[in-house]
Tab-separated table of C-alpha atoms in Angstrom:
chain	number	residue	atom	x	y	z
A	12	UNK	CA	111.541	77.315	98.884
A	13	UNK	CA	110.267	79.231	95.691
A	14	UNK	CA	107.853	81.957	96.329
A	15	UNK	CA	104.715	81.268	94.475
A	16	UNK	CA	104.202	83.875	91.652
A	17	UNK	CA	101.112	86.603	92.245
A	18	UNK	CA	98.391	86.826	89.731
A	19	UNK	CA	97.973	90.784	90.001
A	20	UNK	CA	95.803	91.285	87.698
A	21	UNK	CA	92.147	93.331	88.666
A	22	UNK	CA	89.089	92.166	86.884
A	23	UNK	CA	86.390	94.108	85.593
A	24	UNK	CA	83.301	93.637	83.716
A	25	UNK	CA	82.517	96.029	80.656
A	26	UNK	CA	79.902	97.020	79.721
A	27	UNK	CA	81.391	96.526	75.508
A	28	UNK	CA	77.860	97.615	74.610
A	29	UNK	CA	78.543	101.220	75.616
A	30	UNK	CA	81.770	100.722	74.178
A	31	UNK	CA	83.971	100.216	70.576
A	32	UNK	CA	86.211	97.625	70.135
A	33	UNK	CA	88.348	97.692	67.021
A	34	UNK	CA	89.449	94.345	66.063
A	35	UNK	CA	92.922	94.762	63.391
A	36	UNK	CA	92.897	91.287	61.444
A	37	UNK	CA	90.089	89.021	59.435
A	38	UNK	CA	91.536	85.815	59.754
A	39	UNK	CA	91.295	82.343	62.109
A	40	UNK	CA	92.655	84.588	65.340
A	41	UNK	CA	90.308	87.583	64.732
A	42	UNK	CA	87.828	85.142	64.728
A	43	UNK	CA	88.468	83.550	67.471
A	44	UNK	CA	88.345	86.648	69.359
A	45	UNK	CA	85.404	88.050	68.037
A	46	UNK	CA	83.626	84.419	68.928
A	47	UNK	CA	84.874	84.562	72.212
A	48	UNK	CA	83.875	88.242	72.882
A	49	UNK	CA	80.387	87.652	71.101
A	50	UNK	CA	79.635	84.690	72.837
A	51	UNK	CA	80.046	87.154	76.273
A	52	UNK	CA	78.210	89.723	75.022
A	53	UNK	CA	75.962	89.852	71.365
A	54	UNK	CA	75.658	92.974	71.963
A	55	UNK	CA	79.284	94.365	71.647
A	56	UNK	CA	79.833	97.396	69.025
A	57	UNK	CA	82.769	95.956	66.909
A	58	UNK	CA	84.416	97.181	64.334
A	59	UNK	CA	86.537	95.144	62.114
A	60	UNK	CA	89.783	96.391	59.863
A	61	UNK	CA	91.800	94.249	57.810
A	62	UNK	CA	92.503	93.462	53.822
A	63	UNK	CA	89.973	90.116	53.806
A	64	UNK	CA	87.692	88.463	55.859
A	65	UNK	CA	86.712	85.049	56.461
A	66	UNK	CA	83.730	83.936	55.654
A	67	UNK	CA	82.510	83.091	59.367
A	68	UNK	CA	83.575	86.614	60.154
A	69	UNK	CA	81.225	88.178	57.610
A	70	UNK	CA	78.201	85.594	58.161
A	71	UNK	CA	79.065	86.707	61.702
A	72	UNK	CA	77.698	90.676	60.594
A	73	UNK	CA	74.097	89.657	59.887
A	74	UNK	CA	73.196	88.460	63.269
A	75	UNK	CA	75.718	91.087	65.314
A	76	UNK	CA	76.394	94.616	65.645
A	77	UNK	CA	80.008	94.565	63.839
A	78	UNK	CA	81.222	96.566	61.070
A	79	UNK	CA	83.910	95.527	58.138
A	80	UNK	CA	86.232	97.876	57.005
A	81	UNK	CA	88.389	96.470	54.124
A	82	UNK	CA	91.925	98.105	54.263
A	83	UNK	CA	95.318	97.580	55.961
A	84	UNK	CA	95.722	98.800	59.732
A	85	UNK	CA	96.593	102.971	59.666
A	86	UNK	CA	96.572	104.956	62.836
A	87	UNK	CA	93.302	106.664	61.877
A	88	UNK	CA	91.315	103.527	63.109
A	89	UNK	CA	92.320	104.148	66.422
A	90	UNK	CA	90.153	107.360	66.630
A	91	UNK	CA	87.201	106.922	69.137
A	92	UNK	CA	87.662	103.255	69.768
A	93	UNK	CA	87.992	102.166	73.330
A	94	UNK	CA	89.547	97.974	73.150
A	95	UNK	CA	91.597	97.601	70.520
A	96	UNK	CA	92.755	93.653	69.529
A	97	UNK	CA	95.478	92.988	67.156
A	98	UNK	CA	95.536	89.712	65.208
A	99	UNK	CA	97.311	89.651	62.656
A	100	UNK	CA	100.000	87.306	61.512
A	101	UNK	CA	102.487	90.303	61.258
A	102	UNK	CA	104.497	90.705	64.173
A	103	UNK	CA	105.456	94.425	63.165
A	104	UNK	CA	101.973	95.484	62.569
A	105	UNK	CA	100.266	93.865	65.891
A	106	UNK	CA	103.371	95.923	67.879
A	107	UNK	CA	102.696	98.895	65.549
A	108	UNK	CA	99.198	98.356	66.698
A	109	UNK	CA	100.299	98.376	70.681
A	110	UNK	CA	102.347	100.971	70.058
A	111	UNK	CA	99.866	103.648	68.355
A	112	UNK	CA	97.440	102.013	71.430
A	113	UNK	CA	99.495	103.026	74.180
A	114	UNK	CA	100.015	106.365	72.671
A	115	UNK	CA	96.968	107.082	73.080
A	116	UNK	CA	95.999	105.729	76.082
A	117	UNK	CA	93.614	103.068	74.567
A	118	UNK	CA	93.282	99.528	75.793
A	119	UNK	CA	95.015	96.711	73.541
A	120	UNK	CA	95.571	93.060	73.742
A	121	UNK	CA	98.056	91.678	71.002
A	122	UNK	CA	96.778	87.866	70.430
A	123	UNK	CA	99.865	85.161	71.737
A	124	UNK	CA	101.985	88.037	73.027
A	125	UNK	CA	101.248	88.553	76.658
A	126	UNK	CA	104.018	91.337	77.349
A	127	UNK	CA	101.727	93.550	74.636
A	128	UNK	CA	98.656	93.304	76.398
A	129	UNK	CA	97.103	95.631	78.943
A	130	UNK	CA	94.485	92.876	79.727
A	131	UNK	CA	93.762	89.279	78.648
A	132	UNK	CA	90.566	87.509	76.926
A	133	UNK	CA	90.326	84.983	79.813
A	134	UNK	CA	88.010	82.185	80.510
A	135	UNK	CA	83.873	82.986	81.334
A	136	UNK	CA	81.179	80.957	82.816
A	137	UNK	CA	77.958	82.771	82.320
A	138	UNK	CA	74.608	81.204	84.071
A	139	UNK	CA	72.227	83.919	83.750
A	140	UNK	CA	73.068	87.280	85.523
A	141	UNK	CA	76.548	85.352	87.079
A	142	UNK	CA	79.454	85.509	85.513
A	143	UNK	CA	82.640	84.474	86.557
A	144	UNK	CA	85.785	85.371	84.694
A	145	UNK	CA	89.291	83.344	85.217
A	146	UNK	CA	92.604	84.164	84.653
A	147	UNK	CA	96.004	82.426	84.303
A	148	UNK	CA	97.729	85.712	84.034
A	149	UNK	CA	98.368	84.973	80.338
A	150	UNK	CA	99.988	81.711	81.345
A	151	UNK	CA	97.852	78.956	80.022
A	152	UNK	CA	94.628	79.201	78.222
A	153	UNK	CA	94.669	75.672	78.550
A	154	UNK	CA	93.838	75.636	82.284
A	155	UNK	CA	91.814	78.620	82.033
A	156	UNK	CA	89.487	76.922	79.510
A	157	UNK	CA	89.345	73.502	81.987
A	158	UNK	CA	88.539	75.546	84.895
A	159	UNK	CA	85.576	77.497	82.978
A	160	UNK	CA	84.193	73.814	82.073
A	161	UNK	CA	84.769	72.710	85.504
A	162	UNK	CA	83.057	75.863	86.682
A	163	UNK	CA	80.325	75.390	83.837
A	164	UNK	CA	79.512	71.733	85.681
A	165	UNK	CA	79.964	72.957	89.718
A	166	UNK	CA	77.744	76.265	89.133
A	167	UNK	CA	73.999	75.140	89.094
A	168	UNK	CA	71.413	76.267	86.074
A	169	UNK	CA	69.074	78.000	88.429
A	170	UNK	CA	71.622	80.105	90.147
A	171	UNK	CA	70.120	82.858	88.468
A	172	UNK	CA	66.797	82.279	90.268
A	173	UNK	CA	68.799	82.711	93.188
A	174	UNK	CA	70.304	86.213	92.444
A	175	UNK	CA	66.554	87.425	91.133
A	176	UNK	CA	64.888	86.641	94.118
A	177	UNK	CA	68.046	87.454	96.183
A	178	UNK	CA	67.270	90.840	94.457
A	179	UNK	CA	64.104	91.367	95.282
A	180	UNK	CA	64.666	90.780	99.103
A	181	UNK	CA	67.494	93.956	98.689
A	182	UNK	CA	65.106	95.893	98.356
A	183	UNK	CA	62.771	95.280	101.348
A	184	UNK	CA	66.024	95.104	103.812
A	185	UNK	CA	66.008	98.091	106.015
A	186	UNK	CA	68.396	100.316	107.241
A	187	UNK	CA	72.071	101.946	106.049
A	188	UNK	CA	74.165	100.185	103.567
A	189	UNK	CA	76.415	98.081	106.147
A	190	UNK	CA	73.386	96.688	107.918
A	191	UNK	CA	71.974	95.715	104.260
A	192	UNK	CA	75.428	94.041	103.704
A	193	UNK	CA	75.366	92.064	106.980
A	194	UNK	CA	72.000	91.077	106.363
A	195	UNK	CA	72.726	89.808	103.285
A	196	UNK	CA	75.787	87.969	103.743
A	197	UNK	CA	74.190	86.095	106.659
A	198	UNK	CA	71.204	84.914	104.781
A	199	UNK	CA	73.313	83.800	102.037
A	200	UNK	CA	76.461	81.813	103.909
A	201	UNK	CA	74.339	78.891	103.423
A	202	UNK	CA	75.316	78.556	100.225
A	203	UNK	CA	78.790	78.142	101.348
A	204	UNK	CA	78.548	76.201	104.502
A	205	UNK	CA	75.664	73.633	102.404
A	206	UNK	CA	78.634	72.518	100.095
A	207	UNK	CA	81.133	72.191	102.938
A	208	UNK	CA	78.853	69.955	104.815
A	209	UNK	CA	78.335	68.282	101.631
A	210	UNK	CA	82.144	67.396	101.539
A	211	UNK	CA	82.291	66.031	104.818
């Protein structure tokens, strides 16, 4: 019997306002990205280096907080940025790019080359305050985008009414910070046990 393969990766959420990502590339991959992380958060700080851009790149600076820097990728683009993503259609560069990155301990994903990434753009539902993120371990974006429509459907609209007032009752709960988690979780298993009923 073949032992199933083990996702390990460990997701976080980042906060890419407080943050500067550099993206190295103008073309149909750095925009892509930049969509993708925009879409998240239109708030990210981005910074943008590479010798042209494409037009929905730059139309994308007058609504977003992104700066253009025309000029090929050099080392000194590196300095105080925190994400860096490599796009280009240079194979040397984008490893050049990893390279420089891991050098100095910053965080870089290199677009369609999973063994050069230290984490991976994956799939996100966002209703409201709830996000969920999903992950294939870099092995198919395919399934990671059908599960974020399937999530997209399953997760209802006014979830986020939910969390609010869910919220708000926090902080009238009594008591140390287990007996606030107990109290919780047993006035929200409803939500679970509703759809197993449900699918009975």
């Amino acid at each position: 019997m073949k032992l199933m393969s083990k996702n390990e990766l460990y997701p976080v959420f980042l906060k890419v306002n407080n943050l500067t990502t550099l993206i190295v590339g103008g073309g149909n991959v750095a925009l892509e990205k930049l969509t993708f992380l925009l879409k998240s958060s239109p708030n990210a700080k981005v910074i943008l280096v590479s010798i042209t851009f494409k037009d929905e790149i730059i139309a994308l600076t007058k609504k977003h907080n992104i700066q253009l820097i025309e000029d090929s990728y050099n080392l000194r683009y590196l300095e105080n940025k925190n994400i860096v993503i490599a796009t280009t259609d240079n194979v040397a560069v984008n490893e050049q790019v990893y390279n420089d990155c891991r050098a100095k301990n910053i965080l870089v994903n290199v677009a369609d080359n999973p063994p050069f990434c230290d984490f991976y753009m994956g799939g996100i539902v966002t209703k409201g305050n709830v996000k969920v993120a999903i992950s294939t371990n870099g092995k198919s974006p395919t399934t990671a985008k059908r599960l974020r429509q399937f999530f997209e459907d399953v997760i209802p609209e006014n979830i986020d009414d939910l969390v609010k007032n869910l919220n708000e009752f926090r902080k009238t709960i009594k008591g140390d910070f287990e007996e606030k988690v107990d109290t919780l979780n047993e006035f929200t298993k409803g939500l679970v046990s509703k759809k197993d009923k449900n699918e009975n």
